[in-house]
Amino acid sequence: MKWFYELVYGRFRAPWDIGPRKELVELVEAGRIKPCKAIDLGSGTASNVVFLAQHGFDVTGVDFAAAAVELGRKRAAEAGVTVSFVQDDLTHLQHVTGPFDLLVDYGTLDDLTPPNRDRYLQNVLPLTHLKSQFVLYCFEWEPRWWERPFFHNMACEPGEIERRFGLHFDIECYMRNTDYSQWPAGQAVYLMTRRQSHE
């Protein structure tokens, strides 16, 4: 999939290039998330990191696509904000160290295979500390039989976020929308807070 993102970010305008995401904006403007040291896990078009930097956050954007990192640097410069961009793989981090007060993921985790979702969690947990907040957006629905062979890496199944993160985070489902008359059929946003793990 890396070649796909290199091509999209390097040559085209991505269809998901729609500005900072609504739920993140709401949480910041409501004061539920305050300026702090933040990281965008899969920074892509850089809309979220630019928004956060404009609102007083110390932001790092990480993406595995060099074209995304280049695009992010360009957009941060155009917006007149300072953002640190790093090219790295969230399933095998080598160039990013924490901790961070806020983690943001809009559509990265659900793009991974189940084994790589496990590796993602193993790599992301060390970026947190007690009380770190985590805003996680994902496609989420129960895949229908005809979707399973082709789209099993595109969405999280209901309950998967709680199963994967519940040992380490208090989890609030901030938004969930499921409509099987549309495709993709569902999406959800979680606001999680790191707590002491009970293993």
XYZ file of N, CA, C and O in Angstrom, residues 110 137-142 144 147 154-156 158 175-189:
112
model
N -6.963 1.448 11.008
C -7.901 0.588 10.278
C -7.406 0.219 8.883
O -7.998 -0.620 8.208
N -9.783 7.862 15.009
C -10.884 7.730 14.046
C -10.653 6.456 13.244
O -9.529 6.175 12.815
N -11.738 5.716 13.012
C -11.610 4.524 12.159
C -12.930 4.256 11.453
O -14.009 4.602 11.944
N -12.839 3.635 10.274
C -14.012 2.999 9.706
C -14.358 1.835 10.629
O -13.474 1.099 11.081
N -15.645 1.685 10.896
C -16.041 0.633 11.832
C -17.432 0.118 11.483
O -18.400 0.875 11.490
N -17.499 -1.141 11.114
C -18.784 -1.805 10.932
C -18.545 -3.307 10.871
O -17.414 -3.754 10.696
N -19.604 -4.059 11.038
C -19.526 -5.513 10.911
C -19.528 -5.840 9.431
O -20.530 -5.623 8.741
N -19.971 -7.376 5.874
C -20.867 -8.362 5.299
C -20.055 -9.429 4.566
O -18.881 -9.230 4.280
N -17.927 -8.513 1.713
C -16.842 -7.554 1.971
C -15.615 -8.225 2.562
O -14.493 -7.725 2.405
N -9.849 -2.714 5.889
C -10.268 -1.328 5.733
C -11.040 -0.817 6.935
O -11.133 0.388 7.136
N -11.610 -1.694 7.731
C -12.452 -1.266 8.841
C -12.155 -2.089 10.083
O -11.760 -3.250 10.007
N -12.361 -1.453 11.233
C -12.330 -2.181 12.496
C -13.726 -2.738 12.745
O -14.727 -2.129 12.364
N -16.884 -3.803 15.215
C -17.412 -3.311 16.491
C -16.798 -4.066 17.664
O -16.725 -5.297 17.653
N -18.043 9.482 18.841
C -18.967 9.503 17.712
C -18.999 8.126 17.074
O -17.975 7.476 16.933
N -20.192 7.685 16.705
C -20.318 6.452 15.928
C -21.489 6.607 14.979
O -22.550 7.095 15.367
N -21.291 6.209 13.740
C -22.353 6.291 12.744
C -22.266 5.053 11.861
O -21.228 4.793 11.259
N -23.352 4.292 11.804
C -23.393 3.093 10.977
C -24.625 3.150 10.090
O -25.733 3.372 10.576
N -24.416 2.978 8.806
C -25.517 3.017 7.848
C -25.178 2.056 6.711
O -24.365 2.365 5.838
N -25.814 0.881 6.726
C -25.485 -0.145 5.744
C -26.043 0.152 4.357
O -25.782 -0.599 3.419
N -26.754 1.253 4.206
C -27.183 1.665 2.868
C -26.097 2.462 2.163
O -26.221 2.786 0.983
N -25.025 2.794 2.890
C -23.913 3.541 2.320
C -22.650 2.700 2.360
O -22.598 1.657 3.010
N -21.636 3.188 1.653
C -20.331 2.529 1.729
C -19.237 3.595 1.670
O -19.300 4.455 0.814
N -18.303 3.581 2.600
C -18.177 2.696 3.751
C -19.388 2.791 4.689
O -20.020 3.843 4.781
N -19.665 1.707 5.365
C -20.925 1.604 6.109
C -20.879 2.188 7.514
O -21.927 2.332 8.139
N -19.724 2.505 8.015
C -19.686 3.027 9.378
C -18.363 3.658 9.720
O -17.330 3.385 9.111
N -18.402 4.522 10.710
C -17.198 5.179 11.206
C -17.390 5.499 12.677
O -18.520 5.591 13.169
N -16.283 5.656 13.372
C -16.341 5.962 14.795
C -15.127 6.793 15.176
O -14.069 6.713 14.542
N -15.304 7.595 16.211
C -14.201 8.357 16.795
C -14.166 8.045 18.286
O -15.191 8.136 18.977
